[in-house]
XYZ file of C-alpha atoms in Angstrom:
668
model
C 0.012 -0.031 -0.171
C 1.272 3.532 -0.494
C 0.345 6.545 1.474
C 0.526 9.764 -0.221
C 0.633 13.304 1.034
C -0.195 16.271 -0.830
C 0.256 19.496 0.625
C -0.871 22.897 -1.268
C 0.603 26.664 0.299
C -2.182 29.438 -0.470
C -2.277 32.547 -0.224
C -4.866 32.222 3.439
C -5.038 28.238 3.942
C -1.860 25.419 3.754
C -4.297 22.413 2.690
C -2.783 18.831 3.267
C -4.166 15.312 2.075
C -3.342 11.234 2.585
C -4.442 9.531 -0.035
C -4.190 5.559 -0.086
C -2.645 3.928 -3.485
C -4.101 6.820 -5.561
C -7.713 5.970 -5.220
C -9.237 6.808 -2.014
C -9.055 10.505 -0.090
C -8.534 9.359 3.755
C -8.419 12.577 5.333
C -7.531 16.284 4.332
C -7.040 19.227 6.976
C -6.169 22.916 6.687
C -4.131 25.293 8.311
C -3.839 29.123 8.138
C -0.636 30.298 5.923
C 1.760 31.944 7.704
C 3.756 34.409 5.703
C 6.521 35.211 7.949
C 7.594 31.417 8.846
C 5.353 28.974 6.207
C 6.221 26.227 8.289
C 3.944 27.007 10.883
C 1.458 26.590 8.553
C 2.786 23.565 6.361
C 3.256 21.794 9.631
C 0.014 22.382 11.260
C -1.610 20.665 8.041
C 0.684 17.977 8.326
C 0.291 17.112 12.189
C -3.786 17.591 11.545
C -3.951 15.026 8.524
C -1.732 12.551 10.343
C -3.597 12.730 13.492
C -6.728 12.632 12.065
C -6.033 9.396 9.905
C -4.157 7.993 12.674
C -1.144 7.187 10.588
C 2.650 7.419 11.370
C 4.508 9.864 9.854
C 7.185 7.427 8.428
C 4.200 5.380 6.743
C 4.358 8.223 3.839
C 5.125 6.961 0.524
C 5.685 10.272 -1.093
C 5.081 13.818 -0.252
C 4.031 16.337 -2.839
C 3.975 20.468 -3.059
C 1.619 22.595 -4.791
C 1.909 26.282 -3.959
C -0.570 29.508 -5.561
C 2.324 31.849 -3.738
C 4.367 32.577 -7.149
C 1.040 32.974 -8.694
C 0.093 35.350 -6.176
C 3.206 37.080 -5.664
C 2.914 37.858 -9.826
C -0.522 38.919 -9.231
C 0.089 41.213 -6.270
C 3.374 42.801 -7.975
C 5.355 41.193 -4.771
C 8.945 39.294 -4.717
C 12.333 40.537 -4.344
C 14.516 43.142 -5.741
C 16.380 41.760 -9.180
C 18.593 43.320 -11.749
C 18.408 42.435 -15.389
C 21.784 42.078 -17.546
C 20.325 42.520 -21.192
C 22.794 41.919 -23.885
C 22.742 42.569 -27.596
C 19.317 44.607 -27.131
C 18.527 48.311 -27.197
C 17.239 50.761 -24.469
C 14.073 50.613 -26.608
C 13.656 47.038 -26.153
C 13.026 47.251 -22.146
C 9.377 48.939 -23.121
C 8.581 45.494 -25.230
C 6.328 42.469 -23.665
C 6.335 44.821 -20.314
C 9.466 44.107 -19.569
C 9.967 47.893 -17.755
C 6.656 46.762 -15.862
C 8.346 43.741 -14.677
C 11.378 45.229 -13.320
C 8.911 47.626 -11.169
C 12.029 50.294 -11.117
C 14.708 47.408 -10.311
C 18.494 48.226 -11.821
C 18.923 47.017 -15.641
C 21.888 47.256 -17.798
C 21.775 47.421 -21.279
C 25.082 45.558 -22.288
C 27.196 45.242 -25.863
C 27.147 41.882 -26.565
C 24.877 38.814 -28.224
C 24.615 36.371 -31.449
C 22.668 36.260 -34.730
C 20.134 34.002 -35.906
C 22.710 31.601 -37.128
C 24.407 31.124 -33.386
C 27.484 33.755 -34.606
C 28.850 36.265 -32.612
C 27.151 39.944 -33.203
C 29.222 41.533 -30.821
C 31.944 41.109 -28.144
C 30.670 40.825 -24.991
C 31.562 44.414 -22.638
C 32.626 42.554 -19.469
C 34.180 45.631 -18.295
C 30.787 47.294 -18.385
C 29.381 44.669 -16.636
C 31.745 44.389 -13.713
C 31.257 48.405 -12.918
C 27.389 47.694 -13.075
C 28.184 44.895 -10.386
C 30.239 46.776 -8.307
C 27.521 49.868 -7.796
C 24.151 47.863 -7.867
C 24.490 44.489 -6.303
C 23.411 45.707 -2.745
C 20.152 44.828 -2.046
C 19.490 42.297 -5.149
C 17.987 38.974 -4.357
C 18.586 37.290 -7.884
C 20.040 38.288 -11.432
C 18.506 37.672 -14.841
C 20.379 37.482 -18.081
C 18.658 37.697 -21.298
C 20.992 37.848 -24.505
C 19.683 38.525 -28.076
C 19.659 34.763 -29.856
C 20.580 33.145 -26.767
C 18.371 29.956 -27.775
C 20.743 29.908 -31.063
C 23.932 30.476 -29.228
C 24.298 30.665 -25.220
C 28.026 31.762 -24.507
C 27.411 35.165 -23.762
C 24.504 34.298 -20.893
C 26.590 31.664 -19.524
C 29.793 34.111 -19.188
C 27.874 37.137 -18.056
C 26.313 34.249 -15.483
C 29.870 33.117 -14.282
C 30.888 36.508 -13.770
C 28.185 37.479 -11.343
C 28.966 34.532 -9.604
C 32.161 35.469 -9.383
C 31.065 38.578 -7.938
C 28.020 38.063 -6.103
C 26.601 35.653 -3.955
C 23.214 36.419 -5.726
C 21.478 33.535 -7.638
C 21.507 34.103 -11.546
C 18.405 32.950 -14.153
C 19.622 32.697 -17.804
C 17.056 32.655 -20.220
C 18.038 30.244 -22.201
C 17.405 27.775 -19.646
C 13.964 28.907 -19.313
C 12.705 28.530 -22.948
C 14.455 27.352 -26.306
C 12.076 29.872 -28.629
C 13.304 32.826 -29.793
C 11.830 36.224 -28.997
C 14.211 37.943 -26.463
C 12.249 40.263 -24.860
C 9.401 37.750 -23.855
C 12.545 35.702 -22.544
C 13.545 38.251 -20.336
C 10.072 39.142 -18.783
C 10.699 35.137 -17.933
C 14.207 35.582 -16.572
C 13.155 38.131 -14.706
C 9.989 36.895 -12.901
C 12.097 33.834 -12.318
C 14.827 36.003 -10.351
C 12.090 37.481 -8.349
C 11.017 34.441 -7.150
C 13.810 32.904 -6.714
C 14.074 33.659 -2.827
C 10.075 33.365 -2.075
C 9.970 29.606 -3.728
C 13.209 28.682 -2.017
C 12.419 29.765 1.362
C 8.823 27.726 1.265
C 10.514 24.897 -0.371
C 13.165 24.207 2.515
C 10.798 25.107 5.409
C 8.509 22.431 4.000
C 11.626 20.050 3.544
C 12.488 20.836 7.279
C 8.994 20.428 8.654
C 8.883 17.182 7.034
C 12.217 16.079 8.354
C 10.946 17.139 11.725
C 7.780 15.075 11.650
C 9.739 12.285 10.568
C 8.448 11.989 7.131
C 11.422 10.233 5.031
C 9.811 9.857 1.906
C 11.178 12.519 -1.190
C 9.368 15.708 -1.825
C 8.243 16.392 -5.410
C 6.946 20.112 -6.153
C 3.732 20.509 -9.167
C 4.840 22.721 -11.990
C 2.717 25.102 -13.792
C 1.434 22.114 -16.692
C 0.356 19.951 -13.923
C 3.034 17.483 -14.044
C 5.791 16.931 -11.164
C 9.514 18.151 -10.498
C 11.788 17.826 -7.590
C 12.476 19.696 -5.046
C 15.866 20.579 -6.006
C 14.586 21.332 -9.734
C 11.711 24.109 -8.853
C 14.362 25.739 -6.164
C 16.212 26.364 -9.574
C 13.624 27.220 -12.150
C 10.691 28.595 -9.294
C 9.223 30.684 -12.283
C 7.989 26.560 -13.261
C 5.856 26.848 -10.372
C 3.564 29.857 -11.175
C 0.024 28.333 -11.553
C 1.533 25.236 -9.488
C -1.548 25.583 -7.719
C -3.943 26.008 -10.120
C -2.373 23.538 -12.543
C -2.713 20.664 -9.287
C -6.277 21.583 -8.863
C -7.502 20.823 -12.721
C -5.523 17.323 -12.146
C -7.891 17.020 -8.674
C -10.840 18.176 -10.256
C -10.589 15.533 -13.111
C -9.151 12.764 -9.989
C -12.495 13.771 -8.605
C -14.812 14.216 -10.822
C -13.995 12.165 -14.086
C -15.490 14.866 -16.032
C -14.327 14.894 -19.840
C -15.536 18.505 -20.392
C -15.730 20.769 -17.956
C -14.644 24.263 -17.074
C -12.527 23.857 -13.192
C -13.145 27.575 -11.370
C -10.574 27.518 -8.095
C -11.458 30.200 -5.678
C -8.841 30.644 -3.469
C -7.799 33.860 -1.203
C -5.865 36.176 -3.430
C -7.314 34.463 -7.140
C -9.853 32.689 -9.119
C -8.107 30.251 -11.796
C -10.342 29.206 -14.684
C -8.907 26.258 -17.114
C -10.610 23.899 -19.569
C -10.800 20.300 -19.511
C -10.972 19.061 -22.859
C -11.581 15.231 -23.717
C -10.554 14.726 -20.311
C -7.085 16.852 -20.335
C -5.931 20.179 -19.463
C -4.566 22.294 -22.442
C -1.167 23.412 -22.493
C -1.275 27.557 -23.625
C 1.110 27.390 -26.734
C 1.955 31.205 -25.660
C 3.115 30.595 -22.173
C 1.617 31.057 -19.063
C -0.298 34.182 -18.651
C -0.463 35.739 -14.683
C -1.867 39.062 -14.101
C -0.682 41.610 -16.859
C 2.612 39.261 -17.675
C 2.482 36.938 -20.545
C 5.492 34.310 -20.238
C 7.505 32.114 -21.760
C 6.827 29.064 -19.396
C 4.901 25.944 -20.293
C 1.710 26.065 -18.087
C -1.916 24.624 -18.367
C -4.161 27.041 -20.552
C -5.821 29.048 -17.514
C -7.117 32.817 -16.802
C -5.788 33.695 -13.513
C -7.519 36.847 -12.313
C -7.319 38.579 -8.501
C -10.513 37.584 -7.339
C -11.399 35.517 -4.276
C -12.325 35.286 -0.736
C -9.885 37.710 0.740
C -9.961 40.431 -2.526
C -10.115 44.033 -1.095
C -13.539 45.653 -1.188
C -13.610 49.128 -3.116
C -15.931 51.798 -2.881
C -17.646 52.851 -6.268
C -18.952 56.014 -5.317
C -19.821 57.334 -9.004
C -23.287 56.943 -10.222
C -26.120 57.549 -7.856
C -26.449 54.397 -6.406
C -22.960 53.404 -6.512
C -21.652 49.984 -5.519
C -18.487 47.864 -4.572
C -15.827 46.587 -6.721
C -13.365 43.416 -5.469
C -9.265 43.179 -5.965
C -6.873 42.220 -7.412
C -5.043 42.739 -4.045
C -5.646 40.739 -1.355
C -5.443 42.073 1.990
C -6.090 40.154 5.426
C -10.087 39.816 6.431
C -11.021 41.993 9.311
C -12.523 38.736 10.571
C -9.449 37.151 10.970
C -7.256 39.914 12.018
C -9.618 40.231 14.856
C -9.026 37.022 15.790
C -5.346 37.600 15.916
C -5.357 40.974 18.127
C -8.677 40.656 18.918
C -8.474 43.604 21.952
C -6.799 46.333 19.213
C -9.050 45.703 16.879
C -12.804 45.771 18.693
C -11.288 48.744 20.234
C -10.474 50.410 17.143
C -13.677 49.754 15.538
C -15.695 50.657 18.521
C -13.828 53.987 18.363
C -14.609 54.597 14.756
C -18.153 53.604 14.440
C -18.974 56.804 17.185
C -17.398 59.014 14.799
C -19.978 61.348 12.984
C -18.174 60.918 9.658
C -16.296 57.784 8.502
C -12.613 58.458 8.073
C -10.764 57.474 4.976
C -8.914 54.781 6.719
C -11.762 53.542 9.052
C -11.811 50.178 8.718
C -8.024 49.254 8.500
C -5.190 47.992 10.116
C -1.545 47.144 9.150
C 1.356 44.577 10.674
C 4.874 43.959 9.181
C 5.435 40.240 8.178
C 8.300 39.768 10.611
C 11.458 37.722 9.199
C 11.976 38.701 5.801
C 15.187 40.740 4.202
C 14.146 44.112 4.137
C 17.260 45.157 2.066
C 17.045 48.217 -0.898
C 13.917 50.035 0.922
C 14.481 53.984 0.335
C 14.507 55.821 3.775
C 10.431 56.497 3.372
C 10.013 52.789 3.539
C 12.536 52.257 6.455
C 10.871 54.787 8.107
C 7.472 53.703 7.968
C 8.394 49.899 8.857
C 9.761 50.944 11.917
C 6.633 52.813 12.849
C 4.998 49.653 12.010
C 7.196 47.497 14.113
C 6.201 44.557 15.476
C 2.457 45.145 16.192
C -1.031 45.920 14.389
C -2.040 49.234 14.361
C -5.162 51.052 12.752
C -3.686 51.991 9.253
C -4.628 55.944 10.139
C -2.669 55.901 13.225
C 0.657 54.939 10.675
C -0.105 57.030 7.478
C 0.895 60.422 8.341
C 1.383 62.216 5.297
C 0.098 61.756 1.865
C 3.924 60.882 0.770
C 3.265 57.595 2.580
C 0.719 56.125 0.567
C 3.359 55.289 -1.876
C 6.059 53.919 0.571
C 3.246 51.478 2.705
C 2.255 49.970 -1.609
C 5.672 49.598 -1.979
C 6.477 47.669 0.985
C 2.998 45.614 0.581
C 4.560 44.800 -2.658
C 8.044 43.732 -1.450
C 5.606 41.248 0.770
C 6.838 43.331 4.189
C 3.563 44.419 5.338
C 0.115 43.567 5.302
C -3.031 45.202 5.388
C -6.005 44.309 6.731
C -9.545 45.601 4.943
C -13.003 44.620 4.183
C -13.311 41.527 2.144
C -15.781 38.908 1.065
C -14.717 36.298 3.436
C -15.915 38.987 6.479
C -19.068 39.574 3.990
C -19.762 35.773 4.608
C -19.203 35.955 8.105
C -21.524 38.721 8.409
C -24.302 36.483 6.526
C -23.322 33.447 8.762
C -22.373 31.317 5.741
C -18.760 30.905 7.519
C -17.915 30.853 11.081
C -13.829 30.164 11.584
C -12.823 33.896 11.867
C -14.582 36.968 14.686
C -17.877 37.500 12.805
C -18.584 40.310 15.539
C -15.741 42.095 14.136
C -16.542 41.535 10.582
C -19.873 42.920 11.213
C -18.444 46.151 12.795
C -16.227 46.740 9.754
C -18.875 46.109 7.490
C -20.921 48.695 9.519
C -18.357 51.244 8.615
C -18.197 50.587 5.412
C -21.833 50.725 4.466
C -21.780 54.614 5.851
C -19.596 55.440 3.244
C -21.424 58.170 0.725
C -21.964 57.422 -2.988
C -22.909 59.802 -5.917
C -26.339 60.817 -4.497
C -24.800 61.554 -0.915
C -26.598 58.419 0.271
C -24.965 55.805 2.549
C -23.762 52.811 0.416
C -25.868 50.326 2.034
C -28.307 50.328 5.371
C -26.387 48.474 7.585
C -23.707 45.080 7.088
C -25.851 43.001 6.205
C -27.091 44.718 2.974
C -23.335 45.501 2.355
C -22.453 41.756 2.671
C -25.178 40.691 0.269
C -23.676 43.340 -2.096
C -20.208 42.533 -1.877
C -20.962 38.393 -2.274
C -23.511 39.610 -5.368
C -20.610 41.400 -6.500
C -18.356 38.300 -6.391
C -20.747 36.307 -8.371
C -20.794 38.654 -10.704
C -17.121 38.901 -11.538
C -16.745 35.345 -11.352
C -19.390 34.671 -14.102
C -17.402 37.240 -16.236
C -14.321 35.841 -15.540
C -16.059 32.084 -16.825
C -17.611 33.949 -19.302
C -14.098 35.395 -20.519
C -13.082 31.918 -20.653
C -15.602 30.036 -22.285
C -15.054 32.735 -25.144
C -11.777 32.345 -25.108
C -12.037 28.577 -25.735
C -14.674 28.817 -28.233
C -13.674 26.934 -31.394
C -15.711 29.818 -33.825
C -13.308 32.770 -33.958
C -15.626 35.807 -32.169
C -14.450 39.213 -34.032
C -14.401 40.682 -30.399
C -11.929 40.150 -27.508
C -12.931 37.671 -24.952
C -13.073 39.855 -22.100
C -15.485 42.301 -24.478
C -17.719 39.767 -25.277
C -17.801 38.629 -21.638
C -19.365 41.795 -20.985
C -21.212 42.546 -23.960
C -24.897 43.986 -23.373
C -26.252 41.287 -25.630
C -24.172 38.519 -23.253
C -25.651 39.943 -20.066
C -29.394 40.207 -21.432
C -29.414 36.535 -22.792
C -27.798 35.572 -19.061
C -31.151 37.825 -17.786
C -33.368 35.820 -20.893
C -34.421 39.140 -22.584
C -37.787 38.729 -23.757
C -39.138 41.919 -25.879
C -38.949 42.159 -29.864
C -36.226 39.854 -29.465
C -35.700 37.031 -27.499
C -32.399 36.487 -26.097
C -31.134 33.293 -24.052
C -27.168 32.380 -23.085
C -25.574 29.904 -21.030
C -22.503 28.083 -20.490
C -22.721 24.483 -22.353
C -20.821 22.189 -20.607
C -20.546 21.451 -16.085
C -18.290 24.118 -13.979
C -16.425 22.578 -11.527
C -16.367 24.886 -8.758
C -13.499 24.417 -6.255
C -12.198 26.020 -2.937
C -12.867 25.966 0.266
C -15.337 28.985 -0.002
C -16.977 27.527 -3.742
C -20.064 25.842 -1.653
C -20.638 29.925 -0.795
C -20.338 31.404 -3.650
C -20.837 29.156 -6.691
C -24.564 27.943 -6.541
C -25.342 31.411 -7.374
C -22.430 31.690 -10.393
C -24.164 28.343 -11.835
C -27.674 30.044 -11.333
C -26.306 33.014 -13.347
C -24.499 31.296 -16.025
C -27.564 28.398 -16.318
C -25.258 25.588 -16.224
C -24.758 22.594 -14.007
C -22.433 23.448 -10.979
C -20.264 20.268 -9.512
C -19.054 20.603 -6.639
C -17.186 17.846 -5.158
C -16.817 16.500 -1.771
C -13.299 17.523 -1.248
C -13.156 20.700 -3.480
C -11.619 22.498 -0.615
C -8.288 20.762 -0.587
C -8.515 19.820 -4.915
C -4.868 21.043 -5.001
C -3.499 19.103 -2.339
C -5.358 16.226 -4.121
C -3.882 17.113 -7.662
C -0.452 17.097 -6.049
C -0.325 13.587 -5.102
C -2.166 12.052 -8.316
C 0.244 13.650 -11.130
C 2.823 12.547 -13.429
C 6.865 13.718 -13.477
C 6.787 15.151 -16.979
C 10.293 16.989 -18.466
C 10.103 18.587 -21.724
C 13.393 19.851 -23.785
C 13.218 21.442 -26.661
C 15.798 22.666 -29.412
C 16.008 23.582 -33.091
C 18.012 22.607 -36.281
C 18.696 25.868 -39.056
C 20.084 26.093 -42.261
C 22.511 29.253 -42.474
C 23.545 28.372 -45.577
C 23.155 25.641 -48.293
C 24.430 22.113 -47.615
C 24.923 23.471 -43.916
C 22.479 22.552 -41.069
C 23.134 23.514 -37.210
C 22.075 22.137 -34.283
C 21.490 24.741 -31.496
C 22.311 23.135 -28.202
C 22.985 24.353 -24.530
C 26.416 24.434 -25.127
C 27.349 25.406 -28.560
C 25.949 24.898 -32.067
C 27.127 21.941 -34.238
C 26.948 21.743 -37.900
C 26.240 18.675 -40.221
C 25.799 18.017 -43.629
C 22.389 16.443 -43.768
C 19.440 17.513 -41.920
C 18.431 14.136 -41.028
C 21.564 13.730 -39.499
C 20.906 17.195 -37.351
C 17.708 15.973 -36.655
C 18.945 13.067 -35.387
C 22.007 14.541 -33.537
C 19.387 16.751 -31.793
C 17.064 14.142 -30.717
C 19.567 12.093 -29.148
C 20.751 15.496 -27.038
C 17.479 15.951 -25.960
C 16.424 12.349 -25.341
C 19.522 12.100 -23.067
C 18.489 15.514 -21.225
C 14.473 14.850 -20.490
C 15.231 11.309 -20.065
C 18.064 12.426 -16.825
C 15.577 15.417 -15.607
C 12.744 12.585 -15.493
C 15.052 10.470 -13.567
C 16.272 12.869 -11.473
C 12.899 13.773 -10.238
C 12.421 10.329 -9.060
C 10.450 9.207 -12.168
C 10.106 5.254 -12.764
C 8.801 3.420 -15.831
C 9.274 6.378 -18.095
C 8.413 6.523 -21.554
C 9.416 9.196 -24.410
C 7.597 10.968 -26.828
C 8.988 13.220 -29.736
C 7.575 15.859 -31.568
C 9.051 17.467 -34.740
C 7.917 20.623 -35.972
C 9.337 21.078 -39.652
C 9.015 24.388 -41.796
C 10.090 23.735 -45.021
C 9.811 26.438 -48.022
C 9.098 25.513 -51.923
C 12.148 27.490 -53.990
C 12.043 26.873 -57.372
C 9.733 23.613 -57.495
C 11.535 21.850 -55.142
C 10.820 21.898 -51.210
C 13.700 23.369 -49.154
C 14.432 22.629 -45.182
C 14.287 26.372 -43.352
C 13.932 25.231 -40.008
C 12.939 22.448 -37.480
C 11.827 22.578 -33.525
C 12.279 19.217 -31.714
C 10.348 18.435 -28.167
C 11.258 15.510 -26.392
C 8.967 14.377 -23.614
C 9.973 12.174 -20.920
C 7.029 10.772 -18.435
C 6.524 8.138 -15.867
C 5.308 8.197 -12.150
C 7.094 8.940 -8.957
C 9.068 5.836 -7.346
C 7.453 5.475 -4.141
C 8.070 2.600 -1.418
C 4.502 0.754 -0.957
C 4.049 -1.005 2.506
């Protein structure tokens, strides 16, 4: 018998599940995610699930981890300080594909060097300029990203830059050619920057998770879920953390398929920070050919085709004051629910809310609190950020007591972006406590906070709502509406027929909305989602029945919907993919572009066989290193040919080798 332990670390909760022989869930448990020390939340969930099952830690055959932390960090703009070394590009290229936005003001060096499309050096690498930059800009940098023009055709300059960075600093280095074999330098650079930004966070998570497993007596190897739903080793995840973006959502799809057996369905997973929607078609999640998109960033990471939106149970509630009636909007940033903050600091939160409720006018920062996340590195901060962080200290504070000038709003936002500070405010989770749908935290504090928020004025001069219950229903209705829009966007994006408008416009189009409302007039309009929707997440039973009614579709809510990510973590397969290309720089010359250096052959078939052999060896070795057994190899060739004077001429070929197998587990 194999006993499998799955753990999922989300923005709000850490889940753990035990599965027997990949067939039966025998126990599941939750613990609050502890940002300052992730080991506390991971350990709490694992201890609870072992105690509930009556099993000993030594009986666990394999442990697997999925996480939404990387996804959440990119959606919320968080992560460590990075530096980009951009080789062979122009200054204007920093504006392409959102590279400047990904850098978020962090340093970048545009450096002479690079290769041409054939892999031949186009310009000598300016190592002196690199050394000078490192001497002046290395302080506070948690990771370096290196991207060189045509590095996928010849990575020599990226490797040289990485070598010099390694000699002069202790920071980890991400080279773009190691993340993708595809062309498009600026997009590869974005992926490398995001990878470098996530390294510290994911390394801490994996390190602490492994420490907890060892401490509890779990000796089985630990796997990590990738963004395509496959598994990789913990060591591989530490080197390429960008591949864990959409890890949690991908695991949830694998878990949804395992729990429901659905062949064709939309899967919608609501967490504390995000809602992730994907399509299961013919029993398999589709891989996004354009690369994983998270928030505003399009990466070159292979991941499930999924739309991730900053909408969850802990999304910040914003007042929509325009218009006579006004309203609320949700997200994209996560805040700590007032009901949770009150459970952790009851005296301060209740005393503050009581005082604010006695005031004749609602203040700008009323109903909001702030605390520091202790134990995280605070290098690279400005003077204003340091001052603000020192003022917050180790306690929870009313936000209005911390912010003293308008200038400090930006400093607070930067501290939140770095993950060093958390803000607490009204969320859908608080609304659910007010409505009696949830009783996990302090419902009385939620009522007080929503009463304050309800007094805020809209365009007509009237209060937003009469009382906390009225506002709570407005918030839940808004969550239903935004979730329905998110699902419709995904449905339109996956339609075989090409509609002339973007999915987001179609989802919000007046005819779509009237169709959902079954308009009857001169026209009769009806619209519905034509496949089942699988609702996942601990709060799915609270919110998703209304979403199913809105979309007029069957809503499936599996028994273990709240721990789908943890289930998916242990029922997946190890899959490693390696890609490479063959080009024809001259007649009779066929060039294989490898990780080391290009090699030339006299025939295309010789070149293709040499590339396939190299990729097979790499993919098989990586799958074996990840702990796979019974490994199967699958090879795909994408050939580009051109017709010249009535004969077919080889232009380029892209080969992908996939090595796949089940994780090796000990059976008792």
